[in-house]
Coordinates of C-alpha atoms in Angstrom, one line a residue:
M27 CA 0.0 0.0 0.0
K28 CA 1.5 3.4 -1.1
D29 CA 1.8 6.3 1.2
L30 CA 0.2 4.6 4.2
K31 CA 1.1 7.5 6.5
Y32 CA -0.7 10.0 4.2
L33 CA -3.7 7.7 3.9
K34 CA -4.0 7.6 7.7
L35 CA -4.0 11.3 7.7
L36 CA -6.6 11.4 5.0
S37 CA -8.8 8.9 7.0
E38 CA -9.2 11.6 9.6
Q39 CA -11.2 13.6 7.1
F40 CA -13.0 10.7 5.5
P41 CA -13.3 8.2 8.4
N42 CA -15.3 5.4 6.7
V43 CA -16.3 3.8 3.4
P44 CA -19.5 5.9 3.0
A45 CA -17.6 9.1 3.6
V46 CA -14.8 8.4 1.2
S47 CA -17.2 6.9 -1.4
T48 CA -19.3 10.1 -1.4
E49 CA -16.2 12.3 -1.9
I50 CA -15.0 10.1 -4.9
I51 CA -18.5 10.4 -6.5
N52 CA -18.4 14.2 -5.9
L53 CA -14.9 14.7 -7.4
K54 CA -15.5 12.5 -10.4
A55 CA -18.7 14.4 -11.1
I56 CA -16.8 17.8 -10.8
L57 CA -14.2 16.5 -13.3
N58 CA -17.0 16.3 -15.9
L59 CA -18.2 19.9 -15.5
P60 CA -17.3 22.4 -18.2
K61 CA -14.1 24.3 -17.8
S62 CA -14.8 27.8 -16.5
T63 CA -13.9 31.0 -18.4
E64 CA -10.6 32.8 -17.9
H65 CA -10.2 36.5 -18.6
F66 CA -6.8 38.1 -19.6
L67 CA -6.0 41.8 -19.4
T68 CA -2.7 43.6 -19.5
D69 CA -1.0 47.0 -19.4
L70 CA -3.8 48.8 -17.6
H71 CA -1.6 51.8 -16.8
G72 CA -3.9 53.4 -14.3
E73 CA -6.9 53.5 -16.6
A74 CA -9.4 52.5 -13.9
E75 CA -12.6 53.4 -15.7
A76 CA -11.7 51.4 -18.9
F77 CA -10.6 48.5 -16.7
K78 CA -13.8 48.5 -14.6
Y79 CA -15.9 48.5 -17.8
M80 CA -13.9 45.5 -19.2
L81 CA -14.3 43.7 -15.9
K82 CA -18.1 44.5 -15.7
T83 CA -18.7 43.4 -19.3
A84 CA -16.3 40.4 -19.0
S85 CA -15.0 41.7 -22.4
G86 CA -18.2 40.8 -24.2
V87 CA -18.8 37.4 -22.5
I88 CA -22.0 38.7 -20.9
E89 CA -23.4 40.2 -24.1
Y90 CA -22.5 36.9 -25.9
K91 CA -24.5 35.0 -23.3
I92 CA -27.5 37.4 -23.8
D93 CA -27.3 36.8 -27.5
Q94 CA -27.4 33.0 -27.0
I95 CA -30.3 33.1 -24.5
F96 CA -32.5 35.7 -26.2
E97 CA -31.4 35.3 -29.8
D98 CA -35.0 35.6 -31.3
K99 CA -36.8 36.9 -28.2
L100 CA -35.3 40.4 -27.9
T101 CA -34.2 43.0 -30.4
D102 CA -30.6 44.2 -30.5
T103 CA -31.7 47.4 -28.7
E104 CA -33.4 45.4 -26.0
K105 CA -30.4 43.2 -25.6
R106 CA -28.2 46.3 -25.2
E107 CA -30.5 47.7 -22.6
L108 CA -30.4 44.5 -20.7
A109 CA -26.6 44.3 -20.8
T110 CA -26.3 47.9 -19.6
L111 CA -28.6 47.1 -16.7
I112 CA -26.3 44.3 -15.7
F113 CA -23.2 46.4 -16.0
Y114 CA -24.6 49.5 -14.3
P115 CA -27.8 48.5 -12.4
K116 CA -27.9 51.5 -10.0
S117 CA -27.2 54.1 -12.7
K118 CA -29.6 52.5 -15.2
M119 CA -32.5 52.4 -12.7
K120 CA -31.8 55.9 -11.6
E121 CA -32.0 57.0 -15.2
L122 CA -35.3 55.2 -15.7
D123 CA -36.7 56.8 -12.5
E124 CA -35.8 60.2 -13.9
R125 CA -37.6 59.5 -17.1
G126 CA -40.9 58.9 -15.3
G127 CA -40.6 56.0 -12.9
I128 CA -40.3 52.3 -13.2
P129 CA -43.6 50.2 -13.4
P130 CA -43.9 46.8 -11.7
E131 CA -44.1 45.1 -15.1
W132 CA -40.6 46.4 -16.0
Y133 CA -39.2 45.0 -12.8
K134 CA -40.8 41.6 -13.3
E135 CA -39.5 41.4 -16.9
A136 CA -36.0 42.5 -15.9
L137 CA -35.9 40.1 -13.0
D138 CA -37.1 37.2 -15.2
Y139 CA -34.4 37.9 -17.8
M140 CA -31.6 38.3 -15.2
V141 CA -32.6 35.0 -13.5
Q142 CA -32.3 33.3 -16.9
I143 CA -28.8 34.8 -17.4
S144 CA -27.8 33.9 -13.9
Q145 CA -28.9 30.3 -14.5
E146 CA -26.8 30.1 -17.7
V147 CA -23.6 31.6 -16.2
S148 CA -23.8 29.6 -13.0
S149 CA -24.7 26.3 -14.7
I150 CA -21.1 25.2 -15.1
Y151 CA -20.3 25.4 -11.3
T152 CA -21.2 23.0 -8.5
R153 CA -24.1 24.0 -6.2
S154 CA -21.7 24.3 -3.4
K155 CA -19.6 26.9 -5.3
V156 CA -22.7 28.8 -6.4
R157 CA -24.1 28.8 -2.8
K158 CA -20.9 30.3 -1.4
A159 CA -21.0 33.2 -3.9
L160 CA -24.6 34.2 -3.2
P161 CA -25.3 37.4 -1.2
E162 CA -26.3 36.4 2.3
K163 CA -29.6 38.4 2.5
F164 CA -31.0 36.9 -0.8
A165 CA -29.2 33.5 -0.8
Y166 CA -32.2 31.3 -0.2
I167 CA -34.5 33.0 -2.8
I168 CA -31.7 33.2 -5.5
E169 CA -30.8 29.6 -5.0
E170 CA -34.4 28.6 -5.5
L171 CA -34.7 30.7 -8.6
L172 CA -31.5 29.3 -10.1
H173 CA -32.9 25.8 -10.0
I174 CA -36.2 26.5 -11.6
R175 CA -35.7 25.7 -15.3
E176 CA -37.5 27.6 -18.1
G177 CA -40.7 25.9 -19.1
E178 CA -40.9 23.7 -16.0
P179 CA -44.7 23.4 -15.6
N180 CA -44.8 22.3 -12.0
K181 CA -43.0 25.4 -10.8
K182 CA -44.2 28.1 -13.3
D183 CA -46.6 29.7 -10.7
Y184 CA -44.0 29.2 -8.0
K185 CA -41.4 31.3 -9.9
A186 CA -43.9 33.9 -10.9
K187 CA -45.0 34.4 -7.3
I188 CA -41.4 34.8 -6.1
L189 CA -40.8 37.5 -8.6
T190 CA -44.1 39.4 -7.9
T191 CA -43.5 39.2 -4.2
I192 CA -40.0 40.6 -4.5
I193 CA -41.5 43.6 -6.2
E194 CA -44.4 43.9 -3.7
V195 CA -42.1 44.0 -0.7
G196 CA -39.9 46.7 -2.3
Q197 CA -36.8 44.6 -2.9
A198 CA -36.7 44.6 -6.7
R199 CA -33.9 47.2 -7.0
E200 CA -31.7 45.4 -4.4
F201 CA -32.4 42.1 -6.1
I202 CA -31.5 43.3 -9.5
I203 CA -28.2 44.7 -8.1
A204 CA -27.5 41.4 -6.4
L205 CA -28.2 39.4 -9.6
S206 CA -26.0 41.8 -11.7
E207 CA -23.1 41.2 -9.4
L208 CA -23.7 37.5 -9.4
I209 CA -23.7 37.4 -13.3
Q210 CA -20.5 39.4 -13.4
T211 CA -18.9 37.0 -10.9
F212 CA -19.9 33.8 -12.7
A213 CA -19.3 35.1 -16.2
V214 CA -15.6 34.9 -15.6
D215 CA -14.1 32.5 -12.9
K216 CA -10.4 33.4 -13.2
L217 CA -8.8 36.8 -13.9
H218 CA -5.2 37.1 -15.2
I219 CA -3.5 40.5 -15.1
I220 CA -0.4 40.3 -17.3
G221 CA 1.4 43.3 -15.8
D222 CA 1.7 47.0 -15.7
I223 CA -1.1 48.2 -13.5
F224 CA 0.8 51.5 -12.7
D225 CA 1.9 54.7 -14.4
R226 CA 0.7 57.0 -17.1
G227 CA -3.0 56.8 -16.2
P228 CA -4.6 58.7 -13.3
T229 CA -5.9 56.0 -11.0
P230 CA -3.9 52.9 -10.5
D231 CA -4.9 52.9 -6.8
V232 CA -8.5 52.4 -7.9
I233 CA -7.5 49.4 -10.0
M234 CA -5.7 47.9 -7.0
D235 CA -8.8 48.3 -4.9
F236 CA -10.9 46.3 -7.4
L237 CA -8.2 43.6 -7.7
K238 CA -8.0 43.1 -4.0
K239 CA -11.8 42.5 -3.9
H240 CA -11.8 40.1 -6.9
H241 CA -12.7 36.5 -6.1
N242 CA -9.9 34.8 -8.1
V243 CA -7.1 36.9 -9.6
D244 CA -3.4 36.5 -10.3
V245 CA -0.8 39.0 -11.6
Q246 CA 2.3 38.6 -13.7
W247 CA 4.5 41.5 -12.8
G248 CA 5.3 44.1 -15.4
N249 CA 8.2 46.6 -15.2
H250 CA 6.0 49.4 -14.0
D251 CA 4.7 47.2 -11.2
I252 CA 8.2 46.3 -10.2
L253 CA 9.0 50.1 -10.2
W254 CA 6.3 50.7 -7.6
M255 CA 7.0 47.6 -5.6
G256 CA 10.6 48.7 -5.3
A257 CA 9.7 52.3 -4.5
A258 CA 7.4 51.0 -1.7
L259 CA 10.4 49.2 -0.2
G260 CA 12.4 52.5 -0.2
Q261 CA 14.6 52.0 -3.3
Q262 CA 15.4 55.6 -3.9
A263 CA 16.1 55.5 -7.6
L264 CA 12.8 53.8 -8.1
I265 CA 11.0 56.3 -5.9
A266 CA 12.4 59.2 -8.0
T267 CA 11.4 57.4 -11.2
A268 CA 7.9 56.7 -10.1
L269 CA 7.4 60.3 -9.1
R270 CA 8.9 61.6 -12.3
I271 CA 6.5 59.6 -14.4
A272 CA 3.6 60.6 -12.3
L273 CA 4.5 64.3 -12.7
R274 CA 5.2 63.8 -16.4
Y275 CA 1.6 62.8 -16.9
G276 CA 0.2 65.4 -14.4
N277 CA -0.9 62.7 -12.0
L278 CA -0.4 64.4 -8.7
E279 CA -3.9 63.6 -7.5
F280 CA -3.5 59.8 -7.1
L281 CA -0.1 60.4 -5.3
E282 CA -1.5 62.9 -2.7
E283 CA -5.1 61.7 -2.4
G284 CA -5.0 58.1 -3.6
Y285 CA -1.9 57.2 -1.6
G286 CA -1.5 60.2 0.7
I287 CA 2.1 60.7 -0.3
N288 CA 3.4 64.0 1.1
M289 CA 4.7 65.9 -1.9
R290 CA 5.2 69.2 -0.1
P291 CA 9.0 68.7 0.5
L292 CA 9.6 68.2 -3.2
A293 CA 7.3 71.2 -4.1
R294 CA 9.2 73.5 -1.7
F295 CA 12.6 72.4 -2.9
A296 CA 11.5 72.7 -6.6
M297 CA 10.1 76.2 -6.2
N298 CA 13.3 77.4 -4.4
H299 CA 15.8 75.9 -6.9
Y300 CA 13.9 75.9 -10.3
Q301 CA 12.0 79.2 -10.3
N302 CA 12.7 80.3 -13.8
L303 CA 11.6 77.3 -15.8
D304 CA 10.7 77.7 -19.5
E305 CA 11.6 74.3 -21.0
E306 CA 8.5 72.6 -22.4
I307 CA 10.0 69.1 -21.7
Y308 CA 9.0 69.4 -18.1
Q309 CA 5.4 70.4 -18.7
P310 CA 2.9 67.6 -17.9
R311 CA 1.5 65.6 -20.8
L312 CA -2.2 66.0 -20.1
I313 CA -4.6 63.5 -21.8
N314 CA -8.4 64.3 -21.7
R315 CA -8.1 66.8 -18.9
E316 CA -6.8 70.3 -18.1
L317 CA -4.8 72.1 -15.3
D318 CA -4.5 75.8 -14.6
E319 CA -1.3 77.7 -15.3
N320 CA -0.2 77.8 -11.7
E321 CA -0.6 74.0 -11.4
I322 CA 1.3 73.4 -14.6
K323 CA 4.1 75.7 -13.4
I324 CA 4.5 74.0 -10.0
M325 CA 4.2 70.5 -11.5
S326 CA 6.9 71.4 -14.1
Q327 CA 9.3 72.6 -11.4
M328 CA 8.7 69.4 -9.4
H329 CA 9.2 67.4 -12.5
K330 CA 12.6 68.8 -13.3
A331 CA 13.7 68.6 -9.6
I332 CA 12.9 64.9 -9.3
A333 CA 14.3 64.1 -12.8
V334 CA 17.7 65.5 -11.7
I335 CA 17.5 63.5 -8.5
Q336 CA 16.7 60.4 -10.4
F337 CA 19.6 60.7 -12.8
K338 CA 22.0 61.3 -9.9
L339 CA 20.7 58.2 -8.0
E340 CA 20.9 56.1 -11.1
G341 CA 24.5 57.1 -11.6
Q342 CA 25.3 56.1 -8.1
L343 CA 23.7 52.7 -8.6
I344 CA 25.5 52.0 -11.9
K345 CA 28.8 52.8 -10.2
K346 CA 27.9 50.7 -7.2
R347 CA 26.8 47.6 -9.3
P348 CA 29.3 47.2 -12.2
E349 CA 27.8 43.8 -12.9
F350 CA 24.7 45.5 -14.3
E351 CA 26.9 46.7 -17.2
M352 CA 25.2 50.0 -17.7
N353 CA 28.1 52.5 -17.8
E354 CA 26.8 53.8 -21.1
A355 CA 24.1 55.5 -19.0
L356 CA 26.6 57.5 -16.9
Y357 CA 25.6 60.7 -18.7
L358 CA 26.2 63.3 -16.0
E359 CA 29.9 62.8 -16.1
K360 CA 30.0 63.2 -19.8
I361 CA 28.8 66.8 -19.8
D362 CA 31.1 69.8 -20.3
Y363 CA 29.1 72.1 -17.9
Q364 CA 30.9 75.3 -19.0
K365 CA 30.1 74.8 -22.6
G366 CA 26.7 73.0 -22.0
V367 CA 27.7 70.1 -24.2
L368 CA 27.2 66.3 -23.8
N369 CA 30.1 64.3 -25.1
L370 CA 28.9 60.9 -26.3
A371 CA 30.6 58.3 -28.4
G372 CA 32.9 60.9 -30.0
K373 CA 30.0 63.3 -30.8
K374 CA 29.0 66.5 -29.1
Y375 CA 25.4 67.4 -28.3
Q376 CA 24.2 70.8 -27.2
L377 CA 22.2 70.5 -24.0
T378 CA 18.6 71.8 -24.4
D379 CA 18.6 72.8 -20.7
Q380 CA 21.8 74.1 -19.1
K381 CA 20.3 75.4 -15.9
L382 CA 21.4 72.6 -13.5
P383 CA 22.0 74.5 -10.3
T384 CA 22.2 71.4 -8.0
I385 CA 24.8 69.5 -10.0
S386 CA 28.5 69.8 -9.1
P387 CA 30.7 69.2 -12.1
E388 CA 33.4 67.6 -9.8
A389 CA 30.9 65.2 -8.3
P390 CA 27.8 65.1 -10.6
Y391 CA 26.1 62.2 -8.9
R392 CA 26.3 63.5 -5.4
L393 CA 23.0 64.8 -4.0
S394 CA 23.0 68.2 -2.6
E395 CA 22.1 68.6 1.0
W396 CA 18.6 69.7 0.0
E397 CA 18.1 66.8 -2.4
E398 CA 19.2 64.4 0.3
E399 CA 16.6 65.8 2.6
V400 CA 13.9 65.6 0.0
I401 CA 14.5 62.0 -1.1
E402 CA 14.8 60.9 2.6
Q403 CA 11.4 62.5 3.3
L404 CA 9.9 60.9 0.2
S405 CA 11.3 57.5 1.2
Y406 CA 9.7 57.8 4.6
S407 CA 6.4 58.7 3.0
F408 CA 6.6 55.7 0.6
K409 CA 7.7 53.1 3.2
N410 CA 5.2 54.2 5.9
N411 CA 2.2 54.5 3.7
D412 CA -0.4 52.0 4.8
K413 CA -2.5 52.0 1.6
L414 CA 0.6 51.6 -0.7
Q415 CA 2.1 48.9 1.5
E416 CA -1.2 47.0 1.4
D417 CA -1.3 47.2 -2.4
V418 CA 2.3 46.1 -2.7
R419 CA 1.7 43.2 -0.3
F420 CA -1.1 42.1 -2.6
L421 CA 1.2 42.2 -5.6
Y422 CA 3.9 40.1 -3.8
N423 CA 1.3 37.6 -2.6
N424 CA -0.6 37.2 -5.8
G425 CA 2.0 37.9 -8.4
S426 CA 4.9 36.2 -10.2
M427 CA 7.4 36.6 -13.0
Y428 CA 5.4 34.1 -15.0
K429 CA 2.6 31.7 -14.6
K430 CA 1.8 28.3 -16.2
Y431 CA -2.0 27.8 -16.2
N432 CA -4.1 25.3 -18.1
G433 CA -1.3 24.6 -20.6
N434 CA -0.6 28.3 -21.3
L435 CA 2.4 30.4 -20.4
L436 CA 1.7 33.9 -19.1
F437 CA 4.4 36.6 -18.7
H438 CA 4.6 40.4 -19.2
G439 CA 7.6 41.1 -21.3
C440 CA 10.0 38.5 -22.8
V441 CA 12.3 35.6 -22.2
P442 CA 15.6 37.3 -23.2
L443 CA 17.1 35.8 -26.4
A444 CA 20.4 36.3 -28.2
E445 CA 20.4 37.1 -32.0
N446 CA 20.9 33.4 -32.8
G447 CA 17.7 32.5 -31.0
N448 CA 19.4 30.9 -27.9
F449 CA 18.4 32.0 -24.4
S450 CA 20.5 34.9 -23.2
E451 CA 22.6 34.3 -20.1
V452 CA 22.9 36.5 -17.0
K453 CA 26.0 35.7 -14.9
V454 CA 25.7 36.4 -11.1
E455 CA 28.5 35.5 -8.8
G456 CA 29.8 32.8 -11.1
E457 CA 26.4 31.2 -11.8
K458 CA 24.8 31.5 -15.2
Y459 CA 21.0 31.9 -15.6
S460 CA 18.9 31.7 -18.8
G461 CA 15.5 30.8 -20.0
K462 CA 13.2 29.5 -17.2
K463 CA 16.1 29.4 -14.8
L464 CA 16.6 33.2 -15.3
M465 CA 12.9 33.9 -14.7
D466 CA 13.0 31.8 -11.6
F467 CA 16.1 33.6 -10.4
F468 CA 14.4 37.0 -10.8
D469 CA 11.2 35.7 -9.1
D470 CA 13.3 34.6 -6.1
I471 CA 15.2 38.0 -6.0
I472 CA 11.9 39.9 -6.0
R473 CA 10.4 37.8 -3.1
R474 CA 13.7 38.1 -1.1
S475 CA 13.7 41.9 -1.6
Y476 CA 10.4 42.0 0.2
S477 CA 11.1 39.5 2.9
K478 CA 14.6 41.0 3.6
Q479 CA 13.8 44.7 2.9
E480 CA 15.3 46.0 6.1
A481 CA 18.4 43.7 6.0
D482 CA 19.9 44.0 2.6
A483 CA 19.8 46.7 -0.2
E484 CA 21.3 44.3 -2.7
F485 CA 17.9 42.7 -3.6
K486 CA 16.3 46.1 -4.0
D487 CA 19.0 47.1 -6.5
W488 CA 18.0 44.2 -8.6
L489 CA 14.5 45.6 -8.7
W490 CA 15.9 48.7 -10.4
Y491 CA 17.7 46.4 -12.9
L492 CA 14.4 44.7 -13.6
W493 CA 12.9 48.1 -14.3
R494 CA 15.5 49.1 -17.0
G495 CA 18.3 46.5 -17.3
E496 CA 19.3 45.1 -20.8
L497 CA 18.5 41.5 -19.9
S498 CA 15.5 42.2 -17.7
P499 CA 12.6 40.0 -18.9
L500 CA 10.3 42.9 -17.9
F501 CA 12.1 45.6 -19.8
G502 CA 13.2 43.8 -23.0
K503 CA 15.4 46.6 -24.5
D504 CA 19.1 47.3 -24.7
R505 CA 18.9 50.7 -22.9
M506 CA 16.6 53.4 -21.7
T507 CA 17.2 56.9 -23.3
T508 CA 15.1 59.0 -20.9
F509 CA 18.0 61.3 -20.1
L510 CA 18.8 61.9 -23.7
R511 CA 15.2 62.8 -24.5
Y512 CA 15.1 65.3 -21.7
F513 CA 18.4 67.1 -22.4
T514 CA 19.2 66.8 -26.2
D515 CA 17.4 67.6 -29.4
A516 CA 19.4 65.7 -32.0
E517 CA 18.4 65.2 -35.6
E518 CA 19.6 61.6 -35.8
D519 CA 17.0 59.1 -34.5
D520 CA 19.6 56.5 -33.4
L521 CA 20.5 58.7 -30.4
Y522 CA 17.2 57.8 -28.9
Q523 CA 16.9 54.3 -30.3
E524 CA 16.0 51.7 -27.7
N525 CA 16.5 48.4 -29.4
M526 CA 14.1 45.6 -28.5
N527 CA 15.5 42.3 -27.4
P528 CA 15.7 39.8 -30.3
Y529 CA 12.8 37.9 -28.6
Y530 CA 10.3 40.4 -30.1
Q531 CA 11.3 39.6 -33.6
A532 CA 11.9 35.9 -33.0
R533 CA 8.4 35.4 -31.5
E534 CA 7.0 35.7 -35.0
N535 CA 8.6 32.3 -35.6
E536 CA 6.6 29.3 -34.5
Y537 CA 9.7 27.2 -33.8
I538 CA 10.9 29.8 -31.2
C539 CA 7.5 29.9 -29.5
K540 CA 7.4 26.2 -29.2
K541 CA 11.0 26.2 -27.9
I542 CA 10.0 28.6 -25.1
L543 CA 6.9 26.6 -24.2
A544 CA 9.0 23.4 -24.0
E545 CA 11.6 25.3 -21.9
F546 CA 8.8 25.9 -19.3
G547 CA 7.6 22.3 -19.4
L548 CA 4.5 23.0 -21.5
D549 CA 3.2 21.1 -24.5
P550 CA 4.5 23.1 -27.5
E551 CA 1.8 21.7 -29.8
T552 CA -1.2 22.8 -27.7
G553 CA 0.1 25.6 -25.4
H554 CA 0.1 29.3 -26.0
I555 CA 2.3 32.2 -24.8
I556 CA 0.2 35.1 -23.6
N557 CA 2.2 38.4 -23.6
G558 CA 1.8 42.1 -22.8
H559 CA 4.3 45.0 -22.7
T560 CA 4.4 46.0 -26.3
P561 CA 1.4 47.8 -27.8
V562 CA 0.3 46.2 -31.1
A563 CA 0.0 48.9 -33.8
E564 CA -3.2 47.5 -35.3
K565 CA -3.8 50.5 -37.5
K566 CA -0.5 49.8 -39.2
G567 CA -1.6 46.2 -39.9
E568 CA 0.3 44.5 -37.1
S569 CA -1.3 41.4 -35.8
P570 CA -1.5 40.4 -32.1
V571 CA -1.3 36.7 -33.2
K572 CA 2.3 35.6 -33.5
G573 CA 4.2 32.3 -34.2
N574 CA 1.4 30.8 -36.3
G575 CA -1.0 31.2 -33.4
R576 CA 1.3 30.0 -30.6
L577 CA 1.7 33.5 -29.1
L578 CA -0.9 36.2 -28.4
V579 CA 0.1 39.8 -27.6
I580 CA -2.8 41.3 -25.8
D581 CA -1.4 44.8 -25.3
G582 CA -3.5 46.9 -27.6
G583 CA -3.0 50.2 -25.7
I584 CA -5.6 50.5 -22.9
S585 CA -3.6 53.5 -21.8
A586 CA -4.9 56.7 -23.4
A587 CA -1.3 57.6 -24.2
Y588 CA -1.1 54.8 -26.7
H589 CA -4.4 55.2 -28.6
E590 CA -3.0 57.2 -31.4
K591 CA -0.2 54.6 -31.9
T592 CA -2.4 51.5 -31.8
G593 CA -5.6 52.8 -33.3
I594 CA -7.6 50.9 -30.7
A595 CA -7.9 51.0 -26.9
G596 CA -6.7 47.6 -25.9
Y597 CA -7.0 43.9 -26.4
T598 CA -8.4 41.4 -23.9
L599 CA -8.6 37.6 -24.2
T600 CA -11.2 35.2 -23.0
Y601 CA -10.7 31.4 -22.7
S602 CA -13.9 29.4 -22.2
N603 CA -14.6 25.7 -22.5
T604 CA -15.2 26.0 -26.2
K605 CA -12.9 28.7 -27.6
M606 CA -10.3 31.4 -27.2
R607 CA -11.6 34.9 -28.2
L608 CA -9.4 37.9 -28.8
I609 CA -11.3 41.1 -28.2
S610 CA -10.4 44.5 -29.7
H611 CA -11.7 47.5 -27.7
Q612 CA -12.5 51.0 -28.8
P613 CA -11.7 53.9 -26.3
F614 CA -13.9 53.9 -23.2
I615 CA -15.2 57.5 -23.1
S616 CA -17.3 57.5 -19.9
K617 CA -19.9 55.5 -17.9
K618 CA -22.5 58.1 -19.1
N619 CA -21.6 57.3 -22.7
A620 CA -21.8 53.5 -22.1
L621 CA -25.3 54.0 -20.5
H622 CA -26.6 55.8 -23.6
K623 CA -25.0 53.7 -26.4
D624 CA -27.7 52.4 -28.8
S625 CA -25.3 50.1 -30.7
R626 CA -22.8 47.5 -29.5
D627 CA -19.7 48.8 -31.3
T628 CA -17.4 49.1 -28.3
I629 CA -15.7 45.8 -29.0
S630 CA -15.0 43.4 -31.8
A631 CA -14.0 39.8 -31.2
A632 CA -12.1 37.2 -33.2
E633 CA -11.9 33.5 -32.5
V634 CA -8.2 32.5 -32.0
L635 CA -9.0 28.9 -31.3
K636 CA -12.1 26.7 -31.3
F637 CA -11.9 23.3 -29.6
E638 CA -13.2 20.2 -31.3
Q639 CA -14.6 19.0 -28.0
P640 CA -15.7 21.3 -25.2
Q641 CA -13.1 21.3 -22.4
K642 CA -14.0 19.9 -19.0
I643 CA -12.4 20.5 -15.6
A644 CA -10.7 17.2 -16.2
D645 CA -8.6 18.9 -18.9
T646 CA -7.4 21.7 -16.6
D647 CA -4.7 22.1 -13.9
I648 CA -7.4 21.9 -11.2
G649 CA -8.6 18.6 -12.9
E650 CA -5.1 17.2 -12.6
K651 CA -5.1 17.9 -8.9
L652 CA -8.6 16.4 -8.5
N653 CA -7.6 13.3 -10.3
E654 CA -4.6 12.9 -8.0
D655 CA -7.0 13.3 -5.0
V656 CA -9.3 10.7 -6.5
E657 CA -6.4 8.3 -6.8
Y658 CA -5.5 8.7 -3.1
L659 CA -9.2 8.3 -2.1
M660 CA -9.5 5.1 -4.1
Q661 CA -6.4 3.8 -2.2
L662 CA -8.0 4.8 1.1
L663 CA -11.2 3.0 0.0
E664 CA -9.1 -0.1 -0.8
A665 CA -7.4 0.2 2.6
Y666 CA -10.8 0.2 4.4
K667 CA -12.0 -2.8 2.4
D668 CA -8.8 -4.8 3.1
G669 CA -8.8 -3.8 6.8
I670 CA -5.4 -2.1 6.6
I671 CA -7.0 1.0 8.1
K672 CA -9.9 0.7 10.5
E673 CA -13.2 2.6 9.8
K674 CA -14.5 5.0 12.4
Y675 CA -18.2 5.8 13.0
N676 CA -19.5 8.3 15.5

């Protein structure tokens, strides 16, 4: 008998033949349920309103279900109205109230439709799982309604009476809200965020609030997430970078109100040392909003102040960690401060901004006394911010460098490759890391940076490397030319060129995609790589499907900053028991606009893959674990029958 010790432990949970038999029956039945739907999003970049809409709509899954259920029963306009009610129940009913009130007949019809949708989306789950998700105050009634099938004659009057009584006792509104939340929960069982929650957009903190409440979510870290994770741990170069990007896009509000970070020390310093600022480069890039002149002036001053601090801190780090091999970026020591010229690779570039009062030519990377004070105060504010620390803890606990899930490989950026298609090597203290081993090495470094944050700065330095290092799987470029874009205005484009890792060209090749899948222990014939990080320029004809369908890039530019480049407002992916669907989104304008749309033109979907046979739980990772459980339970059943383990009855 195998694993007798384990079987004895298992017998404490299932103490006799009836108990273990019941569990075997239960698990074998579950294995034959349909696979639940997965929802993939990436590169959210602080666009909370667009993110919430994608989540509420399940990227078209709910509308798809409405089409299936009410194909010939409702017009397209009626279907759209029903969908909007599910997405925004409070706002929709308020709007109807303002139009002249809601009659009981409307409530009864809406409730009936929503019960039918609830039945459909919950039908692939066990009763136990459905019961746990029901709102406590309506649990019994909803459970009853979910198990009355359409056209069932014996319970037709029973169902009708439940619905009319809900209206009579004044609970129709609350019931509709509860059903809408239930539909949104069951439409998608698993949510995957493939990196870059932070930066550019105005409300990453709101996105984090939604993710923390989600019933089943994982995150594959992006470089912008690592930036904020490192900043929260007090890595000063990352703090300066995070603030510079926020100021660049005029996003002070989420810093001060969303996270309560005290920006006054930086504001005071900037106004004292950068009073006469006329360079446009420091003015915030405002997208779909406006600031007054005084706000723009102060924000521009703060922007320049923190940019200079960032470049100094980065120079210190490059000198401290020669193994990062980033000496090319030691720009401050390559400046002739008297002539205002940057000497780079035998060429001279006139500085566009020569007013650098806090830089000492003799020691350009040394922070001034005032800069030291500012960055220390900002570090304290980041490290002692309860909201930020809670969000970062969530990212550490629910995130990873990559994830293998149901035969697919999920990661944000790349698996670094050399030009010849081999995995690039990173050498650390005599040990070489490449491919999966490199991703595991960085995953370990990130976790140790959090667990040992007070003990050792070495791990936090690696977080900075992951943000912008040449062989960082999250960055995927040979260099970052931010300094050059701020301080030069050269005609030749190659000065600002950031060359992508060879991975980004190689992923067009099916052989390379299969090689990567095999490296991570996945079936190269059936698995897919699901990627973010690089916005797909759809309007230029670029396809998000690479490697003959083996790789899907689902970054279509949710961030408003990318809409012009991509021509769309993001991709999402859904993976149900029958198909994979890639959804292309148009810009989300506002909730008000969504409420009043007459047509359903916000998304378009394309089937990436359709399965010959619908997938069951038995075909998933959970199914593999359940089959293992069944095997052990069968052994326990055999042990009871053979008398090896004695049954217990109360």
